[in-house]
Short mmCIF file of C-alpha atoms in Angstrom, two decimals:
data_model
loop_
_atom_site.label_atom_id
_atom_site.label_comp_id
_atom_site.label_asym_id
_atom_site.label_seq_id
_atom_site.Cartn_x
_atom_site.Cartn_y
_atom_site.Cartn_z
CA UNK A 136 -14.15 -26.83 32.25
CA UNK A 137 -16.05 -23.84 32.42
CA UNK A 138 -19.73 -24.28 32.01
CA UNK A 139 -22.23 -22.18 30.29
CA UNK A 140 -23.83 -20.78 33.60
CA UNK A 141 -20.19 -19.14 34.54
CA UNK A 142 -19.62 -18.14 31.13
CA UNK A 143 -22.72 -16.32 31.79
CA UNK A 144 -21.59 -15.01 35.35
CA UNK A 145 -18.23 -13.57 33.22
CA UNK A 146 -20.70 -10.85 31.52
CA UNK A 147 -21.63 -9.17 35.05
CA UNK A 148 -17.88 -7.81 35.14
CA UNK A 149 -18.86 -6.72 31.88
CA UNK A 150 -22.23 -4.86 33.06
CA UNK A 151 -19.82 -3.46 36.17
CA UNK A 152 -17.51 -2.12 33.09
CA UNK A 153 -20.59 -0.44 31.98
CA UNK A 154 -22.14 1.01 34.71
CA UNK A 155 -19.20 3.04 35.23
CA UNK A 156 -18.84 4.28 31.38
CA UNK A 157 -22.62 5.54 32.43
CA UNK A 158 -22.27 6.81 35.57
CA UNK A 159 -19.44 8.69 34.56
CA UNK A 160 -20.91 9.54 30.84
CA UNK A 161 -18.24 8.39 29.15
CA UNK A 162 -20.04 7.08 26.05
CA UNK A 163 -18.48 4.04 25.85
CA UNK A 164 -21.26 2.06 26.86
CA UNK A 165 -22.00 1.13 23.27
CA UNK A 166 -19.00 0.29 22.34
CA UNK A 167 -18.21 -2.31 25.00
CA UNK A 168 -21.06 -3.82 24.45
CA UNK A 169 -20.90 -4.46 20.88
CA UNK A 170 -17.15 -5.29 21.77
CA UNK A 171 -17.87 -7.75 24.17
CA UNK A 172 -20.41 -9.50 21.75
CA UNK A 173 -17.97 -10.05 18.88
CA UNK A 174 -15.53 -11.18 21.02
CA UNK A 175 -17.61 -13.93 22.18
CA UNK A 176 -18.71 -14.37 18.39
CA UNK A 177 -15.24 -14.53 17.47
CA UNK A 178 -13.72 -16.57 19.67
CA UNK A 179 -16.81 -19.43 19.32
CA UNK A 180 -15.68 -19.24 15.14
CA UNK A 181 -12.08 -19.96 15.77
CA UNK A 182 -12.65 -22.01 18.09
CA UNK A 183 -14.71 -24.34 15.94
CA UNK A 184 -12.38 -23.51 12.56
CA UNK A 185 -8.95 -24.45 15.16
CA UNK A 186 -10.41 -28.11 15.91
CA UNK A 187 -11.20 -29.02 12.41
CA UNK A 188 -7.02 -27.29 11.04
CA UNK A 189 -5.47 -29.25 14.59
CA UNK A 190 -6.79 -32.18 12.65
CA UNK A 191 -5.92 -31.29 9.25
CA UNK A 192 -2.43 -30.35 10.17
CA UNK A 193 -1.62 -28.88 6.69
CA UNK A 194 0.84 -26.59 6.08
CA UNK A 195 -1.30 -25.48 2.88
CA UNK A 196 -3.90 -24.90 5.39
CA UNK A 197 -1.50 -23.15 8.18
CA UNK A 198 0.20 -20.72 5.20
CA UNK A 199 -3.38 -18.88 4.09
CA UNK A 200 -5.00 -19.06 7.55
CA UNK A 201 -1.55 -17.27 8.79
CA UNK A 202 -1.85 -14.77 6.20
CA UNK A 203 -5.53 -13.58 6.84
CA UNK A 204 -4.21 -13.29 10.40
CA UNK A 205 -2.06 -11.23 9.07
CA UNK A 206 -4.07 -9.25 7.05
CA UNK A 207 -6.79 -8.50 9.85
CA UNK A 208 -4.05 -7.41 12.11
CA UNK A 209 -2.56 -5.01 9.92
CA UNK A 210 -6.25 -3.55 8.76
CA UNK A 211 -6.87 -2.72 12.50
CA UNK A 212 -3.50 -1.41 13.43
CA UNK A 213 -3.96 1.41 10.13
CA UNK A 214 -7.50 1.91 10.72
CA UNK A 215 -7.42 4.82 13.26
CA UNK A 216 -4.21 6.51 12.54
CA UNK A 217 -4.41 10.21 11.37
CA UNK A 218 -2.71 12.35 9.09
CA UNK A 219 -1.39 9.38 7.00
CA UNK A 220 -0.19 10.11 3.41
CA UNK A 221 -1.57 7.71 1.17
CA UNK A 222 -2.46 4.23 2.37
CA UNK A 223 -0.50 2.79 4.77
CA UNK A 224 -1.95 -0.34 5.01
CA UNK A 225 0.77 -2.33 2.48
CA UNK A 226 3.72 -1.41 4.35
CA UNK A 227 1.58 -2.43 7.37
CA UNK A 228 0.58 -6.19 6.13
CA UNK A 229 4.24 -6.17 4.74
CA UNK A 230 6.03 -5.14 8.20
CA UNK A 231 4.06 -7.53 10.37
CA UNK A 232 4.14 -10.41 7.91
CA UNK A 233 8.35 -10.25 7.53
CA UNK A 234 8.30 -10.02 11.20
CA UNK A 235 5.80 -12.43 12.51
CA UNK A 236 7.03 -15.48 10.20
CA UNK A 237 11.02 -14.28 10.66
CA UNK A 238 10.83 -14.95 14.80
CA UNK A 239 7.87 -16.82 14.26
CA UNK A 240 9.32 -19.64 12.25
CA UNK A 241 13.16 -19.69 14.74
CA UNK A 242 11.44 -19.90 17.73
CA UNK A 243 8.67 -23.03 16.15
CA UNK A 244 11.77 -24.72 13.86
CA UNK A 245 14.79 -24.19 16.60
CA UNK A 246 13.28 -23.55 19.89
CA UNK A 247 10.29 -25.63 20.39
CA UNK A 248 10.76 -28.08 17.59
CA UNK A 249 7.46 -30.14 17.70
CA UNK A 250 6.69 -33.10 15.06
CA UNK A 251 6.13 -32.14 12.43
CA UNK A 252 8.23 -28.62 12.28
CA UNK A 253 4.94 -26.82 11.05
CA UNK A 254 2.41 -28.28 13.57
CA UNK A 255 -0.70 -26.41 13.42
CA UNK A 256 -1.20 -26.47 17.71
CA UNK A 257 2.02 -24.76 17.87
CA UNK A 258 2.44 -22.14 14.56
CA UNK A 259 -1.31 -20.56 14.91
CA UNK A 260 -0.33 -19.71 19.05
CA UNK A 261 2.44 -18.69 18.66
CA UNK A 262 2.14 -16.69 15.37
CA UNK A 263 -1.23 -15.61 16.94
CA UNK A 264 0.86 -14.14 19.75
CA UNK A 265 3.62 -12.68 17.74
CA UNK A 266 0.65 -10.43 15.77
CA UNK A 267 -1.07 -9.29 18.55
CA UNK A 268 1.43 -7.38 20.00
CA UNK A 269 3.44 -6.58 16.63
CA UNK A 270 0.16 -4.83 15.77
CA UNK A 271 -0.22 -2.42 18.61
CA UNK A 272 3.67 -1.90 18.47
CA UNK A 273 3.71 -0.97 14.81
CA UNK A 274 0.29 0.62 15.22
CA UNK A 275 1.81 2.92 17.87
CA UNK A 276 4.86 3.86 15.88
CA UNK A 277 3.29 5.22 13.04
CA UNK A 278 0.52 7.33 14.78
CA UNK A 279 3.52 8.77 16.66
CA UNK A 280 5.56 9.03 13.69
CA UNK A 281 2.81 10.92 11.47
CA UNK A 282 1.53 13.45 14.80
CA UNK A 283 4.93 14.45 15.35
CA UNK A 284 5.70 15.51 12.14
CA UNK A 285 2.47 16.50 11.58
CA UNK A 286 3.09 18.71 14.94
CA UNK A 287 6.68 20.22 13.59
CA UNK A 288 5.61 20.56 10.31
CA UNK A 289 7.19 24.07 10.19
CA UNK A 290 10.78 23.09 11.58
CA UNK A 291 11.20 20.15 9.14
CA UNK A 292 10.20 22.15 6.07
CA UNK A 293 12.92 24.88 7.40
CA UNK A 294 14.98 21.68 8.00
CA UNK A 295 14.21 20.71 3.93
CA UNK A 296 15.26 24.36 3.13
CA UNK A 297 18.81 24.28 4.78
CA UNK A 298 19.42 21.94 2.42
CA UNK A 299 18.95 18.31 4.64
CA UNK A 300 17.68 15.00 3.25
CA UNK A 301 14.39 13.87 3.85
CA UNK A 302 15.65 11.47 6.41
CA UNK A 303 17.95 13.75 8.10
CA UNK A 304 14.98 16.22 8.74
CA UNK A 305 12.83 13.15 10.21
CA UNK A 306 15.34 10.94 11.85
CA UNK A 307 14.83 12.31 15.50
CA UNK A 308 10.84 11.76 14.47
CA UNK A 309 11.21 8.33 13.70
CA UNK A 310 13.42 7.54 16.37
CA UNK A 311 10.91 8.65 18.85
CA UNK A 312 8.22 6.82 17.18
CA UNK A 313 10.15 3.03 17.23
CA UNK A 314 10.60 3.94 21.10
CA UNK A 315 6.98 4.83 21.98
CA UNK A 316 6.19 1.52 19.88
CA UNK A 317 8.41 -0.93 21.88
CA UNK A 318 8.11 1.14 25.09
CA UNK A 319 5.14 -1.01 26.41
CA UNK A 320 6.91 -4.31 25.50
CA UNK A 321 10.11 -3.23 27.62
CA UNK A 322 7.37 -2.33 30.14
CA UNK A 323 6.44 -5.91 30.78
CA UNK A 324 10.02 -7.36 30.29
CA UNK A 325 10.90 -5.35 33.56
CA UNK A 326 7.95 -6.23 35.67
CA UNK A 327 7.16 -9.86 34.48
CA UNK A 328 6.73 -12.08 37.68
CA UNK A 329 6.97 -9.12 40.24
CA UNK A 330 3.98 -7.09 38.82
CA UNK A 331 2.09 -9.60 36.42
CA UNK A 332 1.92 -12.96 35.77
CA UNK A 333 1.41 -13.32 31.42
CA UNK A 334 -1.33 -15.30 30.06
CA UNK A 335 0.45 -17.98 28.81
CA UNK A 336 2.17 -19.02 31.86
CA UNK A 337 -1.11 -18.21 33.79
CA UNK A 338 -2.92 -20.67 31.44
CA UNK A 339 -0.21 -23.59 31.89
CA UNK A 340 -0.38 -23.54 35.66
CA UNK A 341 -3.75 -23.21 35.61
CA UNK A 342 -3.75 -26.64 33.16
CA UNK A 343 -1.78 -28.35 35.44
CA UNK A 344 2.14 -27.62 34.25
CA UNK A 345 4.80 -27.48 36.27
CA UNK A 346 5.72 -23.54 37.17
CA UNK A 347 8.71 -24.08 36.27
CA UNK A 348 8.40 -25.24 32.49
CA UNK A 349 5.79 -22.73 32.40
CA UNK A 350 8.42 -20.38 33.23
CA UNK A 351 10.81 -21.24 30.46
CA UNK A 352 7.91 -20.78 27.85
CA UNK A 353 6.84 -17.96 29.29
CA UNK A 354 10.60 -16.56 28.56
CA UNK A 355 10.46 -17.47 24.98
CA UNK A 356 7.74 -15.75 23.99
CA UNK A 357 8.68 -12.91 25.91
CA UNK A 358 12.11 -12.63 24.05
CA UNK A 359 10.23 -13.38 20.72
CA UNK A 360 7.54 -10.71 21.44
CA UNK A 361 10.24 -8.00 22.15
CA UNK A 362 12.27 -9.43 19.10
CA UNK A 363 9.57 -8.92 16.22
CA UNK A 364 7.96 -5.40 17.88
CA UNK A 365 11.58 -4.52 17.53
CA UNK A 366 12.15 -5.66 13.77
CA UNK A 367 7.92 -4.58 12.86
CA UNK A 368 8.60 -1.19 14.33
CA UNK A 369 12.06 -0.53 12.21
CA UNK A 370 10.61 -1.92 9.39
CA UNK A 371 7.17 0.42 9.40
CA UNK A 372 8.93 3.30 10.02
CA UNK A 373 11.61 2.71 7.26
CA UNK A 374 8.97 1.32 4.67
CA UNK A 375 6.86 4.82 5.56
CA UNK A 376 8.71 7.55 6.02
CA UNK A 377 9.47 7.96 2.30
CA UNK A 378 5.45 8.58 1.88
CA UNK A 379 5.89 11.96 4.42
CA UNK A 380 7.78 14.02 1.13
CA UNK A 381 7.07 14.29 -2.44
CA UNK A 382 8.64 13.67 -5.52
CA UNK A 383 10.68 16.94 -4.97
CA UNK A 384 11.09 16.24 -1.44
CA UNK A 385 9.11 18.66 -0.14
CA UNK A 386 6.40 17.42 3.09
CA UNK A 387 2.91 16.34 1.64
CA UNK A 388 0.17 18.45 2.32
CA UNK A 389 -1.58 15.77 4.22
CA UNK A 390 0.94 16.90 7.33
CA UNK A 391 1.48 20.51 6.86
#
């Protein structure tokens, strides 16, 4: 157990974090801090809300608490992308939700298989996991997606003129964008146990597990992370790129 007075000693690498955002005038001071304070806020809630839902066990309960998860995770992945036509929020919450409960629901149901199939202790971690990193992916995608079009605005309107479809004068766009959004989860699938060791795995050992059980779940969600990046990515991209051209298919003005 970690007590309170080491949970306090954990903020000094959080005042070293800041110290250099100051020395170096980076202006980011602020924002750690009120980072690192919500975190801590956050994390005490669900917390609290997880040990009351392990009990519950519901799948009534599980369903909604899934779908807010969902929704938060697709606010913040839309939240700081530029040059998006319209809202892209829907496709978002519609891309990660498809994906996340898709692999989320094989790998619970067939892979792990606890009793019962929709155990609370096992769908929130793992569908937890599953959004965390389908958010960054998909986040990643469509910031590329719109800022390269946006950036060769001129040669897909000339594109549009020669007579191609609106997909046809994107495709090499899009295709870019799905690859910088799964890049970083290839990234770790090469250097997993030579470079890093993941937090799951870390966090069995360190409970006691045997490394090599830890291993094998460590696998999984690997191959489930890189599984629904792959399918949120596609989906985003497909679900968005329709947005990027009018009703006469001409590019919005939003990315001229």
């Amino acid at each position: 157990p970690i007590s309170n007075l080491q949970l306090l000693c954990s903020v000094s690498l959080v005042l070293i974090t800041g110290f250099v955002s100051t020395l170096l005038r980076l202006g980011l001071l602020k924002s750690l801090a009120w980072g690192t304070f919500r975190a801590f806020v956050q994390l005490s809630l669900i917390g609290y809300v997880l040990t009351y839902i392990f009990k519950w066990n519901r799948l009534l309960v599980i369903i909604p608490l899934i779908l807010l998860m969902c929704w938060v995770a697709s606010r913040e992945a839309t939240r700081r992308i530029s040059h998006a036509p319209g809202n892209p929020m829907p496709a978002t919450f519609l891309s990660l939700t498809a994906s996340t409960f898709v692999v989320g629901s094989i790998v619970v149901v067939l892979i792990i298989g606890p009793e019962p199939w929709y155990s609370a202790r096992v769908m929130i971690p793992i569908f937890g996991m599953l959004l965390g990193n389908s958010m960054n992916a998909i986040g990643l995608s469509l910031e590329r997606m719109y800022s390269d079009v946006a950036g060769h605005s001129e040669e897909v309107e000339q594109m549009l003129c020669l007579g191609a479809t609106p997909w046809e004068a994107v495709v090499m766009h899009v295709k870019t964008a799905v690859t910088a959004g799964m890049t970083p989860t290839i990234n770790s699938l090469m250097v997993v146990g030579l470079v890093s060791l993941p937090g799951m795995m870390t966090g069995q050992i360190l409970a006691g597990m045997n490394p090599q059980s830890a291993v094998r779940y460590q696998f999984v969600v690997l191959v489930m992370v890189a599984c629904c990046v792959a399918i949120g990515c596609l989906m985003i991209v497909l679900l968005s790129y329709r947005k990027m051209f009018g009703q006469d298919g001409s590019l919005v003005e939003d990315l001229r």
